[in-house]
Short mmCIF file of C-alpha atoms in Angstrom, two decimals:
data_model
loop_
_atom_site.label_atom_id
_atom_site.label_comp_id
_atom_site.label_asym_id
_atom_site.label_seq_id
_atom_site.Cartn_x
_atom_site.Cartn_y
_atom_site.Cartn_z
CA UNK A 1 0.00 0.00 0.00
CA UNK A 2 2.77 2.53 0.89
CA UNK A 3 4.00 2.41 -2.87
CA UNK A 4 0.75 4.31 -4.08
CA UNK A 5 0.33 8.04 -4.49
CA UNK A 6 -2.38 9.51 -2.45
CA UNK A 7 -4.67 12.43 -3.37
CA UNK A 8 -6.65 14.06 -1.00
CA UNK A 9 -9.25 16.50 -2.42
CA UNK A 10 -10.03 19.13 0.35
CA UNK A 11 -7.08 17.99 2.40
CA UNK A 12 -5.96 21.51 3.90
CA UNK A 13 -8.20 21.19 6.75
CA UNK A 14 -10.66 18.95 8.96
CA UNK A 15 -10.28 15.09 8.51
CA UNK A 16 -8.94 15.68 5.09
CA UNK A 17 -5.95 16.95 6.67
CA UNK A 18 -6.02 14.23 9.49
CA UNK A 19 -5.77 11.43 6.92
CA UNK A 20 -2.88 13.66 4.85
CA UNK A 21 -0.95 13.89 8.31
CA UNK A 22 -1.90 9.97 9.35
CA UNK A 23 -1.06 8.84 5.89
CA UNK A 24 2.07 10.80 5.51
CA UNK A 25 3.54 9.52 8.95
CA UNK A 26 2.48 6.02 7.90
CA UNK A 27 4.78 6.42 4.82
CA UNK A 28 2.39 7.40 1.95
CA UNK A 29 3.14 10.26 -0.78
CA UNK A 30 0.09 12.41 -0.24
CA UNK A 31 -0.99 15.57 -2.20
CA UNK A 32 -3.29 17.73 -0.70
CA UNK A 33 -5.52 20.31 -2.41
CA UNK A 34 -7.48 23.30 -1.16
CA UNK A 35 -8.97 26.67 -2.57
CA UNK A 36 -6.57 28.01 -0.08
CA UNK A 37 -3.17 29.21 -1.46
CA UNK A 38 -1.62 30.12 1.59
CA UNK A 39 -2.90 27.93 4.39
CA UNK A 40 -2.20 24.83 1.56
CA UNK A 41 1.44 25.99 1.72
CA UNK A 42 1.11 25.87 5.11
CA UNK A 43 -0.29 22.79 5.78
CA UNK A 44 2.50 21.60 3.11
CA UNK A 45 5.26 22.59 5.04
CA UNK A 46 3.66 21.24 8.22
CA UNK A 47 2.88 17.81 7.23
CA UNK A 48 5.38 17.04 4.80
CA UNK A 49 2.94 16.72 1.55
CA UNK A 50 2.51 18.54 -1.74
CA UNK A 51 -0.05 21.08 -2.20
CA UNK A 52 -1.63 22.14 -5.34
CA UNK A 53 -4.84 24.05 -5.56
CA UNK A 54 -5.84 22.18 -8.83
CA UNK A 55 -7.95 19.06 -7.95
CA UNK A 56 -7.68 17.66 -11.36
CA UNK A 57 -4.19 17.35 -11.88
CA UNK A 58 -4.70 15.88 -8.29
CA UNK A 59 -6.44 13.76 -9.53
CA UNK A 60 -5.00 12.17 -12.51
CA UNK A 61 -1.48 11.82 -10.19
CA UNK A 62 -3.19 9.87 -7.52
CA UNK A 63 -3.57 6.13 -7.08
CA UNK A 64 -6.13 6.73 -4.38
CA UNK A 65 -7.89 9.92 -4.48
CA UNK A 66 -9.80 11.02 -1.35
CA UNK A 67 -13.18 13.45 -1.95
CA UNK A 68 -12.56 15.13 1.71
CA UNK A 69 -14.58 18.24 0.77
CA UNK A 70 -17.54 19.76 2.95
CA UNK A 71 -21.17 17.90 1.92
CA UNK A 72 -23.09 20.46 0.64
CA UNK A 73 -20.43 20.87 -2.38
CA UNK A 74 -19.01 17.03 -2.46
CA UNK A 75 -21.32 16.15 -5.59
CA UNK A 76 -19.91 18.99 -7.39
CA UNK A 77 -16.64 18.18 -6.64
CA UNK A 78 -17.19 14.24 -7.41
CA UNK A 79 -18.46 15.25 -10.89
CA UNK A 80 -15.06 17.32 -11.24
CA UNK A 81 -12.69 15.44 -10.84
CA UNK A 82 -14.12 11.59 -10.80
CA UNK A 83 -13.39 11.36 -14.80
CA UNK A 84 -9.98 12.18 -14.33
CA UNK A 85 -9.56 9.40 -12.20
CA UNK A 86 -7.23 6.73 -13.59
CA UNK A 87 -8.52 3.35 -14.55
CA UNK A 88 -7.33 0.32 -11.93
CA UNK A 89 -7.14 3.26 -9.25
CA UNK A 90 -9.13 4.00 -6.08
CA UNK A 91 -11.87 6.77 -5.71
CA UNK A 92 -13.30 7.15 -2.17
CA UNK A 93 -14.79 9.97 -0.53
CA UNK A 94 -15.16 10.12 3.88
CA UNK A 95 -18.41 12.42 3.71
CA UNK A 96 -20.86 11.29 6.57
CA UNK A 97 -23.92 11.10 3.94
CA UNK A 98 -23.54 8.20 1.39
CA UNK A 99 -26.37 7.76 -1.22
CA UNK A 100 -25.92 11.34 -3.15
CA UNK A 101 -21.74 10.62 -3.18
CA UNK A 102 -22.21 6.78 -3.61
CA UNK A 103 -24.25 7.13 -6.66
CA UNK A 104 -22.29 10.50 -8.69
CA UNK A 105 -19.04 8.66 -8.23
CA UNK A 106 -20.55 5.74 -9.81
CA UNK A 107 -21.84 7.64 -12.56
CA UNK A 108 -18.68 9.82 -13.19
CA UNK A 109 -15.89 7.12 -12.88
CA UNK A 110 -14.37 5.45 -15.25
CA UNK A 111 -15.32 2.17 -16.18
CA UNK A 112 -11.97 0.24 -14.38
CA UNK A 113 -11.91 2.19 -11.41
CA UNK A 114 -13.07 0.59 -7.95
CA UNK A 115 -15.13 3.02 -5.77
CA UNK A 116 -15.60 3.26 -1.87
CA UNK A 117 -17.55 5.33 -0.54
CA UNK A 118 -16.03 5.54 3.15
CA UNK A 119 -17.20 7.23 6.53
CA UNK A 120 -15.15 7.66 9.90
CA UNK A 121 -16.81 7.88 12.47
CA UNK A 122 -14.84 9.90 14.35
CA UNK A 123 -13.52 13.63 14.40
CA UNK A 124 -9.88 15.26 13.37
CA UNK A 125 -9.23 15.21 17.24
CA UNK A 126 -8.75 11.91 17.30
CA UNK A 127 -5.17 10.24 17.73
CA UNK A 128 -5.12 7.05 15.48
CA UNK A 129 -7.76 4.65 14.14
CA UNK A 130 -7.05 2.19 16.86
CA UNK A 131 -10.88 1.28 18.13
CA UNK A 132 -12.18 3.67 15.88
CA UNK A 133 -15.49 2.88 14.06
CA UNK A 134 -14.84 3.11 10.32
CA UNK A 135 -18.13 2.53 7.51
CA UNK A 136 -17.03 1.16 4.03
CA UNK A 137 -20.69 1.52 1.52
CA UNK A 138 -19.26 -0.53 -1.36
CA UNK A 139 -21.46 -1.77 -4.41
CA UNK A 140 -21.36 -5.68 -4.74
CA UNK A 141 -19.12 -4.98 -7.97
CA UNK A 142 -16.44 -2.79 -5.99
CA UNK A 143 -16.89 -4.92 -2.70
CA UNK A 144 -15.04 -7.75 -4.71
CA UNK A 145 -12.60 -5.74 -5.98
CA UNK A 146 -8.48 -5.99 -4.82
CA UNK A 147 -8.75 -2.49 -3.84
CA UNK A 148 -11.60 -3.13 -1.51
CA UNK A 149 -9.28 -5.99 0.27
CA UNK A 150 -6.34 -3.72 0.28
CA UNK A 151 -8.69 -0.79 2.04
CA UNK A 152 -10.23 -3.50 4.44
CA UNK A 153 -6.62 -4.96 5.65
CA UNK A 154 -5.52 -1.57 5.83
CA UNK A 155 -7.77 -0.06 8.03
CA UNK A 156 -8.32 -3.56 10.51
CA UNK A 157 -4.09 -3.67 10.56
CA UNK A 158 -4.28 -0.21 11.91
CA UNK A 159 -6.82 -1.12 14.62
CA UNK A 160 -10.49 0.16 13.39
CA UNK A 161 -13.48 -1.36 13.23
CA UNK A 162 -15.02 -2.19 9.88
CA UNK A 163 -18.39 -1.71 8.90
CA UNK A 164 -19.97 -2.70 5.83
CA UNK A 165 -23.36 -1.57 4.54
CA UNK A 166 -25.51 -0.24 1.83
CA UNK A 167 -25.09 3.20 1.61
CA UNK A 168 -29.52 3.67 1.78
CA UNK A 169 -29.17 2.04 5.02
CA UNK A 170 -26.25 4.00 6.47
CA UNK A 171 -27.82 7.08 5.55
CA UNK A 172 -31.07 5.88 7.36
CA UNK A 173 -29.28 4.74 10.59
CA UNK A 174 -26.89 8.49 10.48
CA UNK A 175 -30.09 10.14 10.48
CA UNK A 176 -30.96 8.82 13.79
CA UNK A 177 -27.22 8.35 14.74
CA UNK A 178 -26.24 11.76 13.79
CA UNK A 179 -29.07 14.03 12.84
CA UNK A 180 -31.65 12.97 15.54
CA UNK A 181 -28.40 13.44 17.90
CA UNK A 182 -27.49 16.97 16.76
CA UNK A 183 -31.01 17.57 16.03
CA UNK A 184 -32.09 17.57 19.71
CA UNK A 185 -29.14 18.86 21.11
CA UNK A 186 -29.07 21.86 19.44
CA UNK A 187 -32.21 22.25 19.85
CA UNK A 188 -31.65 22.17 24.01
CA UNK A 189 -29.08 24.81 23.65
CA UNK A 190 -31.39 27.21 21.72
CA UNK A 191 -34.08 26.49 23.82
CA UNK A 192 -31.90 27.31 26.74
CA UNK A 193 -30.46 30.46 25.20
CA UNK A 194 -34.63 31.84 24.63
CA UNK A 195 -35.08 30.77 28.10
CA UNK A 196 -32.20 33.34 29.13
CA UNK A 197 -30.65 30.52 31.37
CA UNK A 198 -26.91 31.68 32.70
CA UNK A 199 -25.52 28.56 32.07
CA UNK A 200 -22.55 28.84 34.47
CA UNK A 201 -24.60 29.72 37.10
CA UNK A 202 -27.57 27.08 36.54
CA UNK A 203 -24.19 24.36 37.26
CA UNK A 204 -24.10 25.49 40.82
CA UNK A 205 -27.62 23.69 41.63
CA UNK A 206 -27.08 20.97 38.41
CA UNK A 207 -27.68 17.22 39.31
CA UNK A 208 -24.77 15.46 37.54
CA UNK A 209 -26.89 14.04 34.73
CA UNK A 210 -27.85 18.02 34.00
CA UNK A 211 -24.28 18.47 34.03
CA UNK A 212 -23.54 15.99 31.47
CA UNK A 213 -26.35 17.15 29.31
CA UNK A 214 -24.73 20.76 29.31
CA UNK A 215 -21.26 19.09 28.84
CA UNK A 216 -22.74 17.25 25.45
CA UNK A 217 -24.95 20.52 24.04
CA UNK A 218 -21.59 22.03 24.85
CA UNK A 219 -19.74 19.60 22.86
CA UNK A 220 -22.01 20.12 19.92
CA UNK A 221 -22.96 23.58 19.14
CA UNK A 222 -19.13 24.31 19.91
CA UNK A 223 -18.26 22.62 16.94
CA UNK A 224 -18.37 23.72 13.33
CA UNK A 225 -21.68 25.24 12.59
CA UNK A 226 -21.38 24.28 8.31
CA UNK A 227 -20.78 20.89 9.09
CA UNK A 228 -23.93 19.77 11.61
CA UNK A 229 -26.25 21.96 8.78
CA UNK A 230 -24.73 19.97 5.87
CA UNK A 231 -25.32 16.77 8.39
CA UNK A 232 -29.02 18.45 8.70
CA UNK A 233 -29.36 18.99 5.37
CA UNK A 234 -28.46 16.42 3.11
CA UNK A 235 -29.07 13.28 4.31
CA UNK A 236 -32.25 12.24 2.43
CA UNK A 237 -33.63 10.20 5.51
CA UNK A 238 -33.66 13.30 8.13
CA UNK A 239 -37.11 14.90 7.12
CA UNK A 240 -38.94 12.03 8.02
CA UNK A 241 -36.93 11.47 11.71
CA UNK A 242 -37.67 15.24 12.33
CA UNK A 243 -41.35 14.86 11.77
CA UNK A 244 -41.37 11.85 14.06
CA UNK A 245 -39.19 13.74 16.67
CA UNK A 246 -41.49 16.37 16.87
CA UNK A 247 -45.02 14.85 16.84
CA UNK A 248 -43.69 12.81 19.56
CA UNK A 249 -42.24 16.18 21.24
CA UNK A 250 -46.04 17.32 20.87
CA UNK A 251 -47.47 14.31 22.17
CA UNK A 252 -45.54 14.51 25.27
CA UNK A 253 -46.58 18.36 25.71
CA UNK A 254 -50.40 17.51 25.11
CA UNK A 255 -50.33 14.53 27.45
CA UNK A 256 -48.50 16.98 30.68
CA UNK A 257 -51.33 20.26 29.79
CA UNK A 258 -53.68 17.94 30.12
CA UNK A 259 -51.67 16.34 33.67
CA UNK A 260 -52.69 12.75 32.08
CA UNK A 261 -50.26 11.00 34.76
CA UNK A 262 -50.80 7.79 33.75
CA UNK A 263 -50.34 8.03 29.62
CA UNK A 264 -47.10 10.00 30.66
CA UNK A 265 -46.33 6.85 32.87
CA UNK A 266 -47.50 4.54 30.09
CA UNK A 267 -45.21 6.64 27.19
CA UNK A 268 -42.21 6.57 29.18
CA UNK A 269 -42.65 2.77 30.21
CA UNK A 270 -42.84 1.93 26.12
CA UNK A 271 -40.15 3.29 25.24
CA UNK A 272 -38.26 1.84 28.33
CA UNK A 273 -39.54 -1.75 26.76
CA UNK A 274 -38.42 -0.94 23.66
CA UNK A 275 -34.57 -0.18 24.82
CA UNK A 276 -35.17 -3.78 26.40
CA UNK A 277 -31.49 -4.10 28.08
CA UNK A 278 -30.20 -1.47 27.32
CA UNK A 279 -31.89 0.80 29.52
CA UNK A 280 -29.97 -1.08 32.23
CA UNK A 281 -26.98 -0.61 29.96
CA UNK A 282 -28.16 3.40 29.91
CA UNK A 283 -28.61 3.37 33.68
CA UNK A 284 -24.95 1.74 33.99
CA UNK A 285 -22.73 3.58 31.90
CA UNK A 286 -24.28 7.11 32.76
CA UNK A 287 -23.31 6.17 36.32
CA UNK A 288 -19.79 5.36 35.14
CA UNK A 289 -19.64 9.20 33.14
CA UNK A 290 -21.33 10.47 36.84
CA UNK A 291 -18.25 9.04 38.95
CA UNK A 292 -16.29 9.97 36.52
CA UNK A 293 -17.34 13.94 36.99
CA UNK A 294 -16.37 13.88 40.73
CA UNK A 295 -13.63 11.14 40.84
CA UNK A 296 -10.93 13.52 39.42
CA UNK A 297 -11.86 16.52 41.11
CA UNK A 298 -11.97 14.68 44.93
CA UNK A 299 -8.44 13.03 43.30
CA UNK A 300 -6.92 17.12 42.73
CA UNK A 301 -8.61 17.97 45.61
CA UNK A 302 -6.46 15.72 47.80
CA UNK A 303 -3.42 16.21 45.84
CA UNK A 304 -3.07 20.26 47.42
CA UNK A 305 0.42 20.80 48.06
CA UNK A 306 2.20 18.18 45.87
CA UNK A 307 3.38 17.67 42.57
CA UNK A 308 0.73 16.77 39.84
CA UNK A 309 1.03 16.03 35.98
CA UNK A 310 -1.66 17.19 33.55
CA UNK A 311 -1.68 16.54 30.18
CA UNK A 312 -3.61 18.71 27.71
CA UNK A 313 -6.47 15.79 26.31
CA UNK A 314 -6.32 18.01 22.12
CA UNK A 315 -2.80 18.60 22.07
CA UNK A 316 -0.56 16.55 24.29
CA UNK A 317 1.32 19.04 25.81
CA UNK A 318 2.46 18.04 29.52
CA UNK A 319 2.44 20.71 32.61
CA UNK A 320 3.37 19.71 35.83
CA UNK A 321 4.18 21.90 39.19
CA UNK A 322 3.04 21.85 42.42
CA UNK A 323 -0.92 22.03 42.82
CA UNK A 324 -2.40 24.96 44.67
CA UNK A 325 -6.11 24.91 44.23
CA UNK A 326 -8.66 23.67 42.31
CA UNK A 327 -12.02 25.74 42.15
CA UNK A 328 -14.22 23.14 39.48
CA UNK A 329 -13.67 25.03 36.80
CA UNK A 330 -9.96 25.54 36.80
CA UNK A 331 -6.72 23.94 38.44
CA UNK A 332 -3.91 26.13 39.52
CA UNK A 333 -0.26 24.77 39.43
CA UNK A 334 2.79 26.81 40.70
CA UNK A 335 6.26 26.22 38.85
CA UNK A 336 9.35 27.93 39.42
CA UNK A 337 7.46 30.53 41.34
CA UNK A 338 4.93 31.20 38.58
CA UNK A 339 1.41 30.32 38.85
CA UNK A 340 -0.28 28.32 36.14
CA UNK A 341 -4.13 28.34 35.68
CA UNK A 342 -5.74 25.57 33.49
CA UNK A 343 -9.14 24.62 32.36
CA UNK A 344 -10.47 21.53 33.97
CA UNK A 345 -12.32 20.75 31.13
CA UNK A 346 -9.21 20.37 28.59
CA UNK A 347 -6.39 18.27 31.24
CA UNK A 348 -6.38 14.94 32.69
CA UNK A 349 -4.89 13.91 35.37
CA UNK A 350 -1.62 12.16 34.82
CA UNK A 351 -0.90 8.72 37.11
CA UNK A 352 2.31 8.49 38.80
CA UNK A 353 3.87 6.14 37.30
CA UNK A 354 2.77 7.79 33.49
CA UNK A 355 3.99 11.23 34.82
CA UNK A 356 7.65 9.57 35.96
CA UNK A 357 7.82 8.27 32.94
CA UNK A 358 7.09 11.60 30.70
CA UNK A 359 9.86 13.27 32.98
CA UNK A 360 12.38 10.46 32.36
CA UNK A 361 11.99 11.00 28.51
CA UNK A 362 11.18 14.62 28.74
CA UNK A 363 13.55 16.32 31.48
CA UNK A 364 17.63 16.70 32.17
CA UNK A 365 18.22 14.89 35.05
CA UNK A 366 20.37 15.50 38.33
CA UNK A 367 22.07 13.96 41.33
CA UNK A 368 23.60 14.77 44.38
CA UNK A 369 25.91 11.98 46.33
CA UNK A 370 25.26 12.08 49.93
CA UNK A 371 27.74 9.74 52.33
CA UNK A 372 25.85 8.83 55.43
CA UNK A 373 27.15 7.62 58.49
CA UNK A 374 25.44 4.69 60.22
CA UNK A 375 25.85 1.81 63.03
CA UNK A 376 27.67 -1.48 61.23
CA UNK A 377 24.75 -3.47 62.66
CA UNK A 378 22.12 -1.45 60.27
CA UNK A 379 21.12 -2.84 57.42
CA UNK A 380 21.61 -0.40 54.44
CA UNK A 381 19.11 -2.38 51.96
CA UNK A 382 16.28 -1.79 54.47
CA UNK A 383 17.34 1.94 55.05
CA UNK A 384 17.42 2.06 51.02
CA UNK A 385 14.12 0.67 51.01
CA UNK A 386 12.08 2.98 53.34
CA UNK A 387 13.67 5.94 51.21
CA UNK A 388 12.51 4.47 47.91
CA UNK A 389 9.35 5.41 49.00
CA UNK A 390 10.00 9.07 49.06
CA UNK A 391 13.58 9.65 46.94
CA UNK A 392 14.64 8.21 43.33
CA UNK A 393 17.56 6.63 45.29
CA UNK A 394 20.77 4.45 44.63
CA UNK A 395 23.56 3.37 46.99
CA UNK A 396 26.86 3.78 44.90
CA UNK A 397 29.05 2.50 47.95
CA UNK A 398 29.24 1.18 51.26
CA UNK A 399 32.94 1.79 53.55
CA UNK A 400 34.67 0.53 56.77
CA UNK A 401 37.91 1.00 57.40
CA UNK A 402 40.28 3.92 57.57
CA UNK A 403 39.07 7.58 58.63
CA UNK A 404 35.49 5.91 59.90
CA UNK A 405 35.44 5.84 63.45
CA UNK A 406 34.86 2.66 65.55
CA UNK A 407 31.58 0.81 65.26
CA UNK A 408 29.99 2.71 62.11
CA UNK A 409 30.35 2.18 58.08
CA UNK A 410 29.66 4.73 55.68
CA UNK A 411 27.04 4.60 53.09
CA UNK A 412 27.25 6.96 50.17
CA UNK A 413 23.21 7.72 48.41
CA UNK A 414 23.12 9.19 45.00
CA UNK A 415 20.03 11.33 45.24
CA UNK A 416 18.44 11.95 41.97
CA UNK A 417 15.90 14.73 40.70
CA UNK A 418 14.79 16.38 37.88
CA UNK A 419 15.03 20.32 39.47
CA UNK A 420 15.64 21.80 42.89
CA UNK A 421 17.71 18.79 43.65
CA UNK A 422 19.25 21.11 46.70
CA UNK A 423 15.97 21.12 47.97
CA UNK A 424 15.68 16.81 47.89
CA UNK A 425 18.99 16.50 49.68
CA UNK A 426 17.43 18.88 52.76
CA UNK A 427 14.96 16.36 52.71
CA UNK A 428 16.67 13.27 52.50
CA UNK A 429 19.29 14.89 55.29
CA UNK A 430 16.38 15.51 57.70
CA UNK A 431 15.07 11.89 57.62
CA UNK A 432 18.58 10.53 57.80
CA UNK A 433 18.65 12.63 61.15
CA UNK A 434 15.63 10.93 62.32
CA UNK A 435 16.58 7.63 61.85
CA UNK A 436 20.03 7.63 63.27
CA UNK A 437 22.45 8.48 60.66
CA UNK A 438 24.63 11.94 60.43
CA UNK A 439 26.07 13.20 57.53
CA UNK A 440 29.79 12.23 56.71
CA UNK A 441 30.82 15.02 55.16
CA UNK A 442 29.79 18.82 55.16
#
């Protein structure tokens, strides 16, 4: 697969420019094109690809071209540039509708080129396709295809999940999926916008599942605008799943004017029997996303006064210091004498033994050798021990004889640390004091 030249139509941004960075690192050739000029030079120099803003020579270069343009103009740009696709090559497109692109790249290949309609189901946030969910909408013709074998292995060898399905019935399952999703969510968020509700201040008397439903409206309408109206749109399937949304929005409003307890009891008790088991599941795993709210914030909460690792969950980035408050909304670390405030929404918490790792590969390292005078009868593997639990500790060396006074040996500790190593070896001295031992040298 890595011999072929990939071209990636709409590649300067979004998930086109996820799969031109993914591909690229994976050992591909990828072109990317965009309207762009400057931001495709850009993203060339970034990523290590070619840019051209001309998606037909694009595509008469590539091996596999990738449609990765917005929806509402991917069947313009299918008819473009699908007949200057090369025969025995690959034409795919990761749009998150599938009958409209499924049936123009049909129509406007050649005759000898295998088409896949594709859809991730994921967003350009997310690190690798390990565990992601990934939709291939393949006619019977393509589906036997080499291509469709090499795509398949592919994507499985990297870790995703493959579905395959008509593209009618992936289209009918995103409009529930994806546009009932969106659909109601956004519609929260206006509704809570023409109610005037200060959402920051409606979070100080939230239950937690109110919290998560702000978190997720959040989520959404935070996102690109274009993309969730192109999702609204142009799936074929979504006027019907509005209509039903909203007669049964209206049936639930006539049923509470008219206080009819018991069809409100017998509504909600359907549609519990129709979720079968996984209402239980619902029950379960919103109880999981509940503990999950307060388990990291009692974990800072307890951590006031030592050091702490968070690591940015978009962009990696690693900041560590001492902690000095957390207020539910933001986490304060102090390093070097500088305070650092962070959004508790964007860091994670890092574990020890993940943060000791980070600094090992991340951080110079020093040391400070400390000789230590102790009783012959103590044990210096038990006294190394007990300060394992506290230091990042060694013994280099262990003396009697000459210049050490009758009845003790000397044990020399290198003391290691990543900053204010001065600072450890105050430390380390003061528990030495308390546990018999005195300092050889000062």
């Amino acid at each position: 697969m890595k011999n072929y030249k990939i071209s990636i139509i709409g590649g300067t941004d979004g998930l086109g420019k996820w799969f031109a960075k993914y591909l690229r690192n994976k050992g591909f050739d990828v072109t990317v094109t965009g309207r762009d000029i400057a931001k495709g030079k850009s993203v060339e120099k970034e990523l290590g690809v070619k840019f051209t803003n001309n998606n037909i020579e694009a595509a008469k270069e590539g091996d596999i071209v990738i449609i990765a343009v917005p929806i509402n103009v991917t069947e313009r740009v299918i008819k473009e540039v699908a007949p200057h696709v090369r025969e025995g090559c690959l034409l795919m497109d990761i749009t998150s509708i599938k009958e409209i692109p499924s049936k123009t790249m049909e129509e406007y290949a050649k005759e000898g080129v295998t088409v896949i309609p594709t859809h991730p189901m994921f967003g350009p946030s997310t690190p690798s396709l390990m565990r992601q969910v990934v939709i291939l909408t393949p006619s019977e013709k393509h589906m036997k295809s080499e291509w469709f074998r090499k795509v398949k292995d592919f994507l499985e060898k990297e870790g995703a999940r493959v579905i395959i399905i008509k593209p009618e019935e992936h289209d009918r399952i995103m409009g529930v999926v994806q546009g009932l999703t969106h659909f109601a969510y956004i519609s929260l968020g206006a509704t809570l916008k023409e109610l005037g509700v200060n959402i920051k201040e409606s979070r100080k008397y939230a239950s937690p599942i109110y919290e998560l439903m702000i978190y997720i409206i959040g989520r959404i309408i935070g996102q690109n605008p274009y993309l969730y109206a192109d999702i609204q749109m142009h799936n074929p399937q979504i006027k019907h799943i509005h209509e039903t949304f909203i007669s049964q929005c209206n049936l639930i409003k006539s049923i509470v004017e008219k206080k009819d307890r018991e069809g409100f009891v017998k509504l909600m008790k359907e549609a519990a029997k129709h979720f079968g088991n996984e209402a239980k599941r619902g029950v379960s795993y919103s109880d999981k996303a509940v503990f999950a709210l307060t388990k990291e914030m009692e974990k800072l909460s307890k951590m006031k006064g030592k050091e702490v690792g968070l690591k940015h969950i978009y962009s990696g980035n690693v900041h560590y210091g001492i902690l000095k408050d957390v207020d539910g909304d933001y986490i304060i670390i102090e390093k070097n004498g500088k305070e650092i405030k962070l959004s508790t929404s964007n860091v994670m918490v890092m574990e020890e033994e993940e943060l000791k790792k980070w600094k090992n590969e991340n951080l110079p390292k020093y040391y400070r050798d400390i000789s230590i005078l102790f009783k012959k009868e103590v044990n210096e593997n038990i006294i190394l021990d007990l300060l394992k639990n506290k230091f990042d500790i060694e013994i280099i060396d262990v003396y009697e004889g000459e210049k050490i006074e009758e009845g003790f040996k000397s044990i020399t500790f290198r003391i290691y640390a990543f900053e204010n190593v001065e600072e450890k070896e105050k430390e380390f001295l003061k528990i030495i004091e308390n546990i018999g031992g005195r300092r050889r040298f000062k």
